[in-house]
PDB file of C-alpha atoms in Angstrom:
ATOM      1  CA  UNK M 334     -39.431  74.896  57.050  1.00 48.00           C
ATOM      2  CA  UNK M 335     -39.171  74.747  53.257  1.00 42.00           C
ATOM      3  CA  UNK M 336     -42.702  73.351  53.129  1.00 46.00           C
ATOM      4  CA  UNK M 337     -44.002  76.391  55.004  1.00 49.00           C
ATOM      5  CA  UNK M 338     -42.246  78.660  52.523  1.00 48.00           C
ATOM      6  CA  UNK M 339     -43.106  76.761  49.336  1.00 45.00           C
ATOM      7  CA  UNK M 340     -46.012  79.054  48.481  1.00 46.00           C
ATOM      8  CA  UNK M 341     -43.885  82.195  48.679  1.00 45.00           C
ATOM      9  CA  UNK M 342     -41.062  80.619  46.704  1.00 46.00           C
ATOM     10  CA  UNK M 343     -43.538  79.629  44.010  1.00 44.00           C
ATOM     11  CA  UNK M 344     -44.158  83.324  43.326  1.00 45.00           C
ATOM     12  CA  UNK M 345     -40.656  83.760  41.965  1.00 47.00           C
ATOM     13  CA  UNK M 346     -40.861  81.848  38.692  1.00 43.00           C
ATOM     14  CA  UNK M 347     -44.177  83.617  38.122  1.00 41.00           C
ATOM     15  CA  UNK M 348     -42.549  87.026  38.608  1.00 46.00           C
ATOM     16  CA  UNK M 349     -39.816  86.134  36.123  1.00 45.00           C
ATOM     17  CA  UNK M 350     -42.444  84.977  33.605  1.00 40.00           C
ATOM     18  CA  UNK M 351     -44.490  88.157  33.942  1.00 41.00           C
ATOM     19  CA  UNK M 352     -41.336  90.272  33.642  1.00 41.00           C
ATOM     20  CA  UNK M 353     -40.570  88.559  30.362  1.00 43.00           C
ATOM     21  CA  UNK M 354     -44.101  89.317  29.038  1.00 44.00           C
ATOM     22  CA  UNK M 355     -44.920  85.620  28.991  1.00 44.00           C
ATOM     23  CA  UNK M 356     -41.589  84.425  27.570  1.00 40.00           C
ATOM     24  CA  UNK M 357     -39.309  82.537  29.946  1.00 47.00           C
ATOM     25  CA  UNK M 358     -36.197  84.534  30.808  1.00 53.00           C
ATOM     26  CA  UNK M 359     -32.832  82.812  30.741  1.00 59.00           C
ATOM     27  CA  UNK M 360     -29.855  83.429  32.978  1.00 57.00           C
ATOM     28  CA  UNK M 361     -26.842  84.624  30.998  1.00 65.00           C
ATOM     29  CA  UNK M 362     -24.009  84.835  33.522  1.00 86.00           C
ATOM     30  CA  UNK M 363     -23.083  85.038  37.162  1.00 86.00           C
ATOM     31  CA  UNK M 364     -22.505  88.729  37.911  1.00 87.00           C
ATOM     32  CA  UNK M 365     -21.237  88.401  41.475  1.00 90.00           C
ATOM     33  CA  UNK M 366     -21.143  86.079  44.452  1.00 93.00           C
ATOM     34  CA  UNK M 367     -20.037  86.411  48.051  1.00 95.00           C
ATOM     35  CA  UNK M 368     -19.601  84.163  51.058  1.00 97.00           C
ATOM     36  CA  UNK M 369     -18.929  85.450  54.575  1.00 97.00           C
ATOM     37  CA  UNK M 370     -18.321  83.268  57.622  1.00 98.00           C
ATOM     38  CA  UNK M 371     -18.171  84.714  61.150  1.00 98.00           C
ATOM     39  CA  UNK M 372     -17.052  82.780  64.216  1.00 98.00           C
ATOM     40  CA  UNK M 373     -16.695  84.442  67.590  1.00 98.00           C
ATOM     41  CA  UNK M 374     -17.255  84.672  71.311  1.00 98.00           C
ATOM     42  CA  UNK M 375     -19.040  87.255  73.422  1.00 97.00           C
ATOM     43  CA  UNK M 376     -20.674  88.254  76.670  1.00 97.00           C
ATOM     44  CA  UNK M 377     -24.131  89.752  77.054  1.00 96.00           C
ATOM     45  CA  UNK M 378     -26.258  90.962  79.946  1.00 95.00           C
ATOM     46  CA  UNK M 379     -29.740  92.400  80.249  1.00 94.00           C
ATOM     47  CA  UNK M 380     -32.003  93.404  83.116  1.00 93.00           C
ATOM     48  CA  UNK M 381     -35.382  92.002  81.997  1.00 92.00           C
ATOM     49  CA  UNK M 382     -36.676  88.827  80.262  1.00 91.00           C
ATOM     50  CA  UNK M 383     -37.427  90.610  76.995  1.00 91.00           C
ATOM     51  CA  UNK M 384     -36.232  90.019  73.449  1.00 88.00           C
ATOM     52  CA  UNK M 385     -35.920  92.154  70.320  1.00 91.00           C
ATOM     53  CA  UNK M 386     -35.181  90.312  67.065  1.00 89.00           C
ATOM     54  CA  UNK M 387     -33.940  93.385  65.179  1.00 89.00           C
ATOM     55  CA  UNK M 388     -33.482  97.065  66.089  1.00 87.00           C
ATOM     56  CA  UNK M 389     -36.759  97.956  64.322  1.00 90.00           C
ATOM     57  CA  UNK M 390     -38.846  95.105  65.773  1.00 92.00           C
ATOM     58  CA  UNK M 391     -41.211  95.113  68.739  1.00 93.00           C
ATOM     59  CA  UNK M 392     -39.838  94.347  72.199  1.00 92.00           C
ATOM     60  CA  UNK M 393     -41.338  91.046  73.338  1.00 92.00           C
ATOM     61  CA  UNK M 394     -41.671  89.802  76.919  1.00 89.00           C
ATOM     62  CA  UNK M 395     -40.797  86.094  77.293  1.00 85.00           C
ATOM     63  CA  UNK M 396     -41.502  84.927  80.832  1.00 80.00           C
ATOM     64  CA  UNK M 397     -39.553  81.681  80.324  1.00 76.00           C
ATOM     65  CA  UNK M 398     -36.246  83.544  80.021  1.00 75.00           C
ATOM     66  CA  UNK M 399     -34.581  83.370  83.447  1.00 76.00           C
ATOM     67  CA  UNK M 400     -30.797  83.579  82.965  1.00 70.00           C
ATOM     68  CA  UNK M 401     -30.107  87.015  81.557  1.00 84.00           C
ATOM     69  CA  UNK M 402     -26.301  87.227  81.625  1.00 93.00           C
ATOM     70  CA  UNK M 403     -23.501  85.018  80.347  1.00 94.00           C
ATOM     71  CA  UNK M 404     -20.933  84.105  77.717  1.00 96.00           C
ATOM     72  CA  UNK M 405     -21.773  82.721  74.285  1.00 96.00           C
ATOM     73  CA  UNK M 406     -20.203  81.401  71.113  1.00 97.00           C
ATOM     74  CA  UNK M 407     -21.622  82.496  67.792  1.00 97.00           C
ATOM     75  CA  UNK M 408     -21.236  81.461  64.189  1.00 98.00           C
ATOM     76  CA  UNK M 409     -22.963  82.853  61.135  1.00 98.00           C
ATOM     77  CA  UNK M 410     -22.845  82.281  57.399  1.00 97.00           C
ATOM     78  CA  UNK M 411     -23.989  84.821  54.795  1.00 97.00           C
ATOM     79  CA  UNK M 412     -24.050  84.042  51.084  1.00 97.00           C
ATOM     80  CA  UNK M 413     -25.330  85.873  48.020  1.00 96.00           C
ATOM     81  CA  UNK M 414     -25.224  85.550  44.249  1.00 95.00           C
ATOM     82  CA  UNK M 415     -26.540  87.610  41.348  1.00 94.00           C
ATOM     83  CA  UNK M 416     -27.216  86.536  37.771  1.00 94.00           C
ATOM     84  CA  UNK M 417     -27.852  88.625  34.651  1.00 92.00           C
ATOM     85  CA  UNK M 418     -30.983  87.614  32.734  1.00 88.00           C
ATOM     86  CA  UNK M 419     -32.532  88.599  29.433  1.00 85.00           C
ATOM     87  CA  UNK M 420     -34.154  92.023  28.878  1.00 84.00           C
ATOM     88  CA  UNK M 421     -32.067  93.787  31.528  1.00 87.00           C
ATOM     89  CA  UNK M 422     -33.321  91.743  34.470  1.00 92.00           C
ATOM     90  CA  UNK M 423     -31.095  90.437  37.235  1.00 94.00           C
ATOM     91  CA  UNK M 424     -31.963  87.748  39.737  1.00 94.00           C
ATOM     92  CA  UNK M 425     -30.329  87.512  43.132  1.00 94.00           C
ATOM     93  CA  UNK M 426     -30.455  85.000  45.929  1.00 96.00           C
ATOM     94  CA  UNK M 427     -29.223  85.791  49.431  1.00 97.00           C
ATOM     95  CA  UNK M 428     -29.299  83.726  52.571  1.00 97.00           C
ATOM     96  CA  UNK M 429     -27.885  83.744  56.055  1.00 96.00           C
ATOM     97  CA  UNK M 430     -27.893  81.536  59.119  1.00 98.00           C
ATOM     98  CA  UNK M 431     -26.851  82.458  62.659  1.00 97.00           C
ATOM     99  CA  UNK M 432     -26.360  80.167  65.623  1.00 97.00           C
ATOM    100  CA  UNK M 433     -25.594  81.519  69.089  1.00 97.00           C
ATOM    101  CA  UNK M 434     -25.073  79.052  71.924  1.00 96.00           C
ATOM    102  CA  UNK M 435     -24.449  79.603  75.607  1.00 93.00           C
ATOM    103  CA  UNK M 436     -23.590  76.215  77.181  1.00 89.00           C
ATOM    104  CA  UNK M 437     -23.975  77.546  80.728  1.00 88.00           C
ATOM    105  CA  UNK M 438     -27.042  79.745  80.054  1.00 89.00           C
ATOM    106  CA  UNK M 439     -29.253  78.103  77.397  1.00 89.00           C
ATOM    107  CA  UNK M 440     -31.837  80.885  77.761  1.00 88.00           C
ATOM    108  CA  UNK M 441     -29.382  83.017  75.756  1.00 90.00           C
ATOM    109  CA  UNK M 442     -29.420  80.591  72.799  1.00 94.00           C
ATOM    110  CA  UNK M 443     -30.546  82.072  69.515  1.00 94.00           C
ATOM    111  CA  UNK M 444     -30.911  80.707  65.988  1.00 96.00           C
ATOM    112  CA  UNK M 445     -32.175  82.216  62.756  1.00 97.00           C
ATOM    113  CA  UNK M 446     -32.249  81.214  59.094  1.00 97.00           C
ATOM    114  CA  UNK M 447     -33.372  83.486  56.267  1.00 97.00           C
ATOM    115  CA  UNK M 448     -33.619  83.348  52.470  1.00 97.00           C
ATOM    116  CA  UNK M 449     -34.194  86.356  50.191  1.00 97.00           C
ATOM    117  CA  UNK M 450     -34.713  85.787  46.435  1.00 97.00           C
ATOM    118  CA  UNK M 451     -35.300  88.952  44.388  1.00 96.00           C
ATOM    119  CA  UNK M 452     -35.828  90.147  40.826  1.00 96.00           C
ATOM    120  CA  UNK M 453     -34.376  93.530  39.737  1.00 95.00           C
ATOM    121  CA  UNK M 454     -34.579  95.795  36.678  1.00 95.00           C
ATOM    122  CA  UNK M 455     -33.316  99.318  35.834  1.00 94.00           C
ATOM    123  CA  UNK M 456     -35.868 101.912  36.969  1.00 94.00           C
ATOM    124  CA  UNK M 457     -35.868 105.751  37.266  1.00 92.00           C
ATOM    125  CA  UNK M 458     -32.107 106.061  36.963  1.00 90.00           C
ATOM    126  CA  UNK M 459     -31.508 103.309  39.491  1.00 94.00           C
ATOM    127  CA  UNK M 460     -32.655  99.754  40.098  1.00 95.00           C
ATOM    128  CA  UNK M 461     -36.091  98.615  41.232  1.00 96.00           C
ATOM    129  CA  UNK M 462     -37.234  95.178  42.219  1.00 96.00           C
ATOM    130  CA  UNK M 463     -39.461  92.768  44.040  1.00 97.00           C
ATOM    131  CA  UNK M 464     -38.385  90.058  46.461  1.00 97.00           C
ATOM    132  CA  UNK M 465     -39.451  87.618  49.119  1.00 97.00           C
ATOM    133  CA  UNK M 466     -38.052  87.558  52.659  1.00 97.00           C
ATOM    134  CA  UNK M 467     -38.391  84.210  54.463  1.00 97.00           C
ATOM    135  CA  UNK M 468     -37.193  83.898  58.059  1.00 97.00           C
ATOM    136  CA  UNK M 469     -37.430  81.561  61.022  1.00 97.00           C
ATOM    137  CA  UNK M 470     -36.303  82.279  64.597  1.00 96.00           C
ATOM    138  CA  UNK M 471     -35.572  80.178  67.692  1.00 95.00           C
ATOM    139  CA  UNK M 472     -35.082  81.907  71.058  1.00 93.00           C
ATOM    140  CA  UNK M 473     -33.930  80.282  74.293  1.00 90.00           C
ATOM    141  CA  UNK M 474     -33.871  76.829  72.685  1.00 87.00           C
ATOM    142  CA  UNK M 475     -37.536  76.988  71.571  1.00 90.00           C
ATOM    143  CA  UNK M 476     -39.119  77.944  68.268  1.00 94.00           C
ATOM    144  CA  UNK M 477     -40.325  81.540  68.334  1.00 95.00           C
ATOM    145  CA  UNK M 478     -41.480  82.816  64.931  1.00 96.00           C
ATOM    146  CA  UNK M 479     -41.757  82.193  61.194  1.00 97.00           C
ATOM    147  CA  UNK M 480     -41.951  85.248  58.964  1.00 97.00           C
ATOM    148  CA  UNK M 481     -42.918  85.508  55.290  1.00 97.00           C
ATOM    149  CA  UNK M 482     -42.521  88.913  53.657  1.00 97.00           C
ATOM    150  CA  UNK M 483     -42.935  90.609  50.296  1.00 98.00           C
ATOM    151  CA  UNK M 484     -40.413  93.379  49.513  1.00 98.00           C
ATOM    152  CA  UNK M 485     -40.482  96.218  46.972  1.00 98.00           C
ATOM    153  CA  UNK M 486     -37.251  98.198  46.705  1.00 97.00           C
ATOM    154  CA  UNK M 487     -35.488 100.881  44.692  1.00 97.00           C
ATOM    155  CA  UNK M 488     -31.849 101.978  44.876  1.00 96.00           C
ATOM    156  CA  UNK M 489     -29.694 104.487  43.018  1.00 96.00           C
ATOM    157  CA  UNK M 490     -25.954 104.614  43.587  1.00 92.00           C
ATOM    158  CA  UNK M 491     -22.864 106.310  42.212  1.00 91.00           C
ATOM    159  CA  UNK M 492     -19.257 106.562  43.380  1.00 86.00           C
ATOM    160  CA  UNK M 493     -20.118 109.046  46.132  1.00 90.00           C
ATOM    161  CA  UNK M 494     -23.534 108.158  47.533  1.00 93.00           C
ATOM    162  CA  UNK M 495     -26.573 105.902  47.494  1.00 96.00           C
ATOM    163  CA  UNK M 496     -30.318 106.312  47.926  1.00 96.00           C
ATOM    164  CA  UNK M 497     -32.505 103.403  48.928  1.00 97.00           C
ATOM    165  CA  UNK M 498     -36.228 102.875  49.542  1.00 98.00           C
ATOM    166  CA  UNK M 499     -37.626  99.569  50.796  1.00 98.00           C
ATOM    167  CA  UNK M 500     -41.276  98.718  51.486  1.00 98.00           C
ATOM    168  CA  UNK M 501     -42.103  95.403  53.140  1.00 98.00           C
ATOM    169  CA  UNK M 502     -45.219  93.587  54.313  1.00 98.00           C
ATOM    170  CA  UNK M 503     -44.716  90.470  56.434  1.00 97.00           C
ATOM    171  CA  UNK M 504     -46.844  87.870  58.154  1.00 98.00           C
ATOM    172  CA  UNK M 505     -45.650  86.627  61.567  1.00 97.00           C
ATOM    173  CA  UNK M 506     -46.687  83.171  62.724  1.00 97.00           C
ATOM    174  CA  UNK M 507     -45.896  81.544  66.067  1.00 95.00           C
ATOM    175  CA  UNK M 508     -46.301  78.191  67.779  1.00 87.00           C
ATOM    176  CA  UNK M 509     -49.277  77.237  69.929  1.00 87.00           C
ATOM    177  CA  UNK M 510     -47.833  78.786  73.113  1.00 88.00           C
ATOM    178  CA  UNK M 511     -47.371  82.182  71.426  1.00 91.00           C
ATOM    179  CA  UNK M 512     -50.276  82.089  68.985  1.00 94.00           C
ATOM    180  CA  UNK M 513     -51.682  85.370  70.346  1.00 95.00           C
ATOM    181  CA  UNK M 514     -48.643  87.176  68.890  1.00 96.00           C
ATOM    182  CA  UNK M 515     -49.448  86.372  65.234  1.00 97.00           C
ATOM    183  CA  UNK M 516     -49.412  89.649  63.323  1.00 98.00           C
ATOM    184  CA  UNK M 517     -49.066  91.516  60.053  1.00 98.00           C
ATOM    185  CA  UNK M 518     -46.189  93.983  59.831  1.00 97.00           C
ATOM    186  CA  UNK M 519     -45.802  96.828  57.314  1.00 98.00           C
ATOM    187  CA  UNK M 520     -42.706  99.003  57.089  1.00 98.00           C
ATOM    188  CA  UNK M 521     -41.077 101.648  54.912  1.00 98.00           C
ATOM    189  CA  UNK M 522     -37.312 102.275  54.972  1.00 98.00           C
ATOM    190  CA  UNK M 523     -35.486 105.315  53.606  1.00 98.00           C
ATOM    191  CA  UNK M 524     -31.687 104.925  53.375  1.00 98.00           C
ATOM    192  CA  UNK M 525     -29.014 107.477  52.509  1.00 97.00           C
ATOM    193  CA  UNK M 526     -25.297 106.619  52.350  1.00 97.00           C
ATOM    194  CA  UNK M 527     -22.226 108.734  51.575  1.00 97.00           C
ATOM    195  CA  UNK M 528     -18.772 107.405  50.614  1.00 95.00           C
ATOM    196  CA  UNK M 529     -15.683 109.410  51.625  1.00 94.00           C
ATOM    197  CA  UNK M 530     -17.625 112.616  52.388  1.00 93.00           C
ATOM    198  CA  UNK M 531     -14.463 114.219  53.831  1.00 92.00           C
ATOM    199  CA  UNK M 532     -10.826 113.412  54.563  1.00 90.00           C
ATOM    200  CA  UNK M 533     -11.356 112.043  58.080  1.00 93.00           C
ATOM    201  CA  UNK M 534     -14.579 110.107  57.410  1.00 97.00           C
ATOM    202  CA  UNK M 535     -14.851 107.131  55.037  1.00 97.00           C
ATOM    203  CA  UNK M 536     -18.620 106.792  55.190  1.00 97.00           C
ATOM    204  CA  UNK M 537     -21.898 108.139  56.578  1.00 98.00           C
ATOM    205  CA  UNK M 538     -25.152 106.175  56.794  1.00 98.00           C
ATOM    206  CA  UNK M 539     -28.576 107.578  57.648  1.00 98.00           C
ATOM    207  CA  UNK M 540     -31.821 105.628  57.785  1.00 98.00           C
ATOM    208  CA  UNK M 541     -35.423 106.120  58.848  1.00 98.00           C
ATOM    209  CA  UNK M 542     -38.014 103.375  59.263  1.00 98.00           C
ATOM    210  CA  UNK M 543     -41.717 103.750  59.985  1.00 98.00           C
ATOM    211  CA  UNK M 544     -43.801 100.683  60.701  1.00 97.00           C
ATOM    212  CA  UNK M 545     -47.212  99.370  61.655  1.00 98.00           C
ATOM    213  CA  UNK M 546     -47.777  95.996  63.327  1.00 98.00           C
ATOM    214  CA  UNK M 547     -51.361  94.728  63.575  1.00 98.00           C
ATOM    215  CA  UNK M 548     -52.238  91.743  65.706  1.00 97.00           C
ATOM    216  CA  UNK M 549     -53.939  88.960  63.742  1.00 97.00           C
ATOM    217  CA  UNK M 550     -56.590  88.406  66.420  1.00 96.00           C
ATOM    218  CA  UNK M 551     -57.413  92.068  67.020  1.00 95.00           C
ATOM    219  CA  UNK M 552     -55.600  92.489  70.360  1.00 95.00           C
ATOM    220  CA  UNK M 553     -55.046  96.251  70.526  1.00 95.00           C
ATOM    221  CA  UNK M 554     -52.407  95.981  73.264  1.00 94.00           C
ATOM    222  CA  UNK M 555     -50.265  93.923  70.819  1.00 95.00           C
ATOM    223  CA  UNK M 556     -50.677  96.326  67.879  1.00 97.00           C
ATOM    224  CA  UNK M 557     -48.418  99.360  67.490  1.00 97.00           C
ATOM    225  CA  UNK M 558     -46.952 102.068  65.300  1.00 98.00           C
ATOM    226  CA  UNK M 559     -43.218 102.686  65.411  1.00 98.00           C
ATOM    227  CA  UNK M 560     -40.407 104.828  64.016  1.00 98.00           C
ATOM    228  CA  UNK M 561     -36.648 104.256  64.035  1.00 98.00           C
ATOM    229  CA  UNK M 562     -33.944 106.809  63.217  1.00 98.00           C
ATOM    230  CA  UNK M 563     -30.306 105.740  62.788  1.00 98.00           C
ATOM    231  CA  UNK M 564     -26.992 107.389  61.952  1.00 98.00           C
ATOM    232  CA  UNK M 565     -23.585 105.716  61.573  1.00 98.00           C
ATOM    233  CA  UNK M 566     -20.153 107.196  60.886  1.00 98.00           C
ATOM    234  CA  UNK M 567     -17.210 105.182  59.502  1.00 98.00           C
ATOM    235  CA  UNK M 568     -13.510 106.050  59.663  1.00 98.00           C
ATOM    236  CA  UNK M 569     -10.041 104.476  59.535  1.00 97.00           C
ATOM    237  CA  UNK M 570      -7.712 104.507  62.533  1.00 97.00           C
ATOM    238  CA  UNK M 571      -4.833 102.412  63.918  1.00 96.00           C
ATOM    239  CA  UNK M 572      -4.815 100.173  60.857  1.00 96.00           C
ATOM    240  CA  UNK M 573      -8.506  99.250  61.152  1.00 97.00           C
ATOM    241  CA  UNK M 574     -11.967 100.256  59.970  1.00 97.00           C
ATOM    242  CA  UNK M 575     -14.135 101.775  62.709  1.00 98.00           C
ATOM    243  CA  UNK M 576     -17.828 102.614  62.950  1.00 98.00           C
ATOM    244  CA  UNK M 577     -20.011 104.316  65.537  1.00 98.00           C
ATOM    245  CA  UNK M 578     -23.778 104.329  65.344  1.00 98.00           C
ATOM    246  CA  UNK M 579     -26.670 105.761  67.302  1.00 98.00           C
ATOM    247  CA  UNK M 580     -30.333 104.799  66.918  1.00 98.00           C
ATOM    248  CA  UNK M 581     -33.583 105.846  68.521  1.00 98.00           C
ATOM    249  CA  UNK M 582     -36.799 103.832  68.298  1.00 98.00           C
ATOM    250  CA  UNK M 583     -40.250 104.826  69.542  1.00 98.00           C
ATOM    251  CA  UNK M 584     -43.303 102.569  69.508  1.00 98.00           C
ATOM    252  CA  UNK M 585     -46.829 103.532  70.571  1.00 98.00           C
ATOM    253  CA  UNK M 586     -49.391 100.764  71.122  1.00 97.00           C
ATOM    254  CA  UNK M 587     -53.100 101.022  70.448  1.00 97.00           C
ATOM    255  CA  UNK M 588     -54.043 100.180  74.051  1.00 94.00           C
ATOM    256  CA  UNK M 589     -52.560  99.242  77.406  1.00 90.00           C
ATOM    257  CA  UNK M 590     -52.388  95.623  78.465  1.00 85.00           C
ATOM    258  CA  UNK M 591     -53.302  96.559  82.049  1.00 88.00           C
ATOM    259  CA  UNK M 592     -56.434  98.360  83.172  1.00 86.00           C
ATOM    260  CA  UNK M 593     -55.773 101.782  84.676  1.00 86.00           C
ATOM    261  CA  UNK M 594     -52.317 102.148  83.084  1.00 89.00           C
ATOM    262  CA  UNK M 595     -51.499 104.573  80.266  1.00 94.00           C
ATOM    263  CA  UNK M 596     -51.160 103.302  76.717  1.00 96.00           C
ATOM    264  CA  UNK M 597     -47.904 101.441  76.323  1.00 96.00           C
ATOM    265  CA  UNK M 598     -45.118 103.505  74.755  1.00 97.00           C
ATOM    266  CA  UNK M 599     -41.567 102.171  74.318  1.00 97.00           C
ATOM    267  CA  UNK M 600     -38.512 104.375  73.779  1.00 98.00           C
ATOM    268  CA  UNK M 601     -35.186 102.700  72.992  1.00 98.00           C
ATOM    269  CA  UNK M 602     -31.737 104.272  72.618  1.00 98.00           C
ATOM    270  CA  UNK M 603     -29.112 102.089  70.902  1.00 98.00           C
ATOM    271  CA  UNK M 604     -25.348 102.579  70.577  1.00 98.00           C
ATOM    272  CA  UNK M 605     -23.024 100.445  68.444  1.00 98.00           C
ATOM    273  CA  UNK M 606     -19.231 100.665  68.246  1.00 98.00           C
ATOM    274  CA  UNK M 607     -17.091  98.337  66.133  1.00 98.00           C
ATOM    275  CA  UNK M 608     -13.547  98.019  64.804  1.00 98.00           C
ATOM    276  CA  UNK M 609     -12.189  95.585  62.241  1.00 98.00           C
ATOM    277  CA  UNK M 610      -8.566  94.820  61.361  1.00 98.00           C
ATOM    278  CA  UNK M 611      -7.379  92.764  58.354  1.00 97.00           C
ATOM    279  CA  UNK M 612      -5.266  89.725  59.200  1.00 97.00           C
ATOM    280  CA  UNK M 613      -4.941  88.425  55.624  1.00 96.00           C
ATOM    281  CA  UNK M 614      -6.545  89.335  52.306  1.00 95.00           C
ATOM    282  CA  UNK M 615      -9.653  87.330  53.268  1.00 96.00           C
ATOM    283  CA  UNK M 616      -9.632  87.130  57.065  1.00 98.00           C
ATOM    284  CA  UNK M 617     -10.189  89.962  59.542  1.00 98.00           C
ATOM    285  CA  UNK M 618     -10.647  90.401  63.291  1.00 98.00           C
ATOM    286  CA  UNK M 619     -13.727  92.297  64.449  1.00 98.00           C
ATOM    287  CA  UNK M 620     -14.443  93.707  67.923  1.00 98.00           C
ATOM    288  CA  UNK M 621     -17.899  95.068  68.700  1.00 98.00           C
ATOM    289  CA  UNK M 622     -19.897  96.608  71.533  1.00 98.00           C
ATOM    290  CA  UNK M 623     -23.700  96.995  71.507  1.00 98.00           C
ATOM    291  CA  UNK M 624     -25.655  98.898  74.126  1.00 98.00           C
ATOM    292  CA  UNK M 625     -29.413  99.352  74.316  1.00 97.00           C
ATOM    293  CA  UNK M 626     -31.559 101.127  76.918  1.00 98.00           C
ATOM    294  CA  UNK M 627     -35.348 100.699  76.707  1.00 97.00           C
ATOM    295  CA  UNK M 628     -37.887 102.551  78.808  1.00 97.00           C
ATOM    296  CA  UNK M 629     -41.630 101.939  78.640  1.00 96.00           C
ATOM    297  CA  UNK M 630     -44.776 103.325  80.244  1.00 95.00           C
ATOM    298  CA  UNK M 631     -45.402  99.625  80.998  1.00 93.00           C
ATOM    299  CA  UNK M 632     -42.423  98.976  83.285  1.00 91.00           C
ATOM    300  CA  UNK M 633     -42.468  95.281  82.414  1.00 91.00           C
ATOM    301  CA  UNK M 634     -40.590  96.207  79.232  1.00 94.00           C
ATOM    302  CA  UNK M 635     -37.858  98.366  80.800  1.00 96.00           C
ATOM    303  CA  UNK M 636     -34.510  96.835  79.899  1.00 96.00           C
ATOM    304  CA  UNK M 637     -30.783  97.543  79.829  1.00 96.00           C
ATOM    305  CA  UNK M 638     -28.844  95.406  77.359  1.00 96.00           C
ATOM    306  CA  UNK M 639     -25.093  95.292  76.692  1.00 97.00           C
ATOM    307  CA  UNK M 640     -23.016  92.945  74.577  1.00 97.00           C
ATOM    308  CA  UNK M 641     -19.308  92.616  73.779  1.00 98.00           C
ATOM    309  CA  UNK M 642     -18.023  90.291  71.062  1.00 98.00           C
ATOM    310  CA  UNK M 643     -14.830  89.289  69.275  1.00 98.00           C
ATOM    311  CA  UNK M 644     -15.252  87.726  65.839  1.00 98.00           C
ATOM    312  CA  UNK M 645     -13.020  86.172  63.196  1.00 98.00           C
ATOM    313  CA  UNK M 646     -14.490  87.064  59.799  1.00 98.00           C
ATOM    314  CA  UNK M 647     -13.677  85.224  56.572  1.00 97.00           C
ATOM    315  CA  UNK M 648     -14.817  86.611  53.221  1.00 95.00           C
ATOM    316  CA  UNK M 649     -14.613  84.566  50.043  1.00 89.00           C
TER     317      UNK M 649
END
């Protein structure tokens, strides 16, 4: 995996060199670091053999998936660190790994590893930067996709709110059995967050994502334009931190995969509810429910998905 990503990683020292106008920049100090470990159990069920890697990604039909309901155990590790460099630059490195296993229903197995190095500098009253997003995914016990992305981002935050803009272009590559799905993805994210906007609400998050996915081989029925709108409210109740989110995603494909059928259009409604209670200063208990209903003009992609999970979260 590191060999596949070596070219993208090689861009990073070059970026640092260019940022320093040809003079090597030197790290001065560690600004922050964080480690989060989640371990939990859950149950999930869905009505069709489809898979969606992230809320903004395309719904994919995988005919090999047969067992669509069952229990699972999940563990994930997220780590990040940020260093201050010369001339106002900061360098960050983030990574996460997730492993979900269902001993009785291996079709529900899922594994992903990602690494995101980035270079930031003050810009327009906030912070702007460039980064690389490297990901690999396994689904149902088989390798599914490798993704290499270039990210440009800008954020501006104060004590009450935050603005964020993220543009990303990624290349998707698959194994021989799924080679037809190779694609280039472009997306633009606009994020707005509020902290303690009123007495009863501790946070509000709004986001909008527009994207374009173009099939590498020119298959119009595998190319699409999409948009995702999301809103999440956070509050405190019964000694815990709660959140409720709603999202709507719409994707329109360039052509239909089946002669005589209308162009494929997917519409997905997503609901997320979570609550988290502190057990110690570093350990908390998290309970979460995720519900997703997808309807498509190509009925093959109609799906109802629901998941419940209980997680022990450790933050260091």
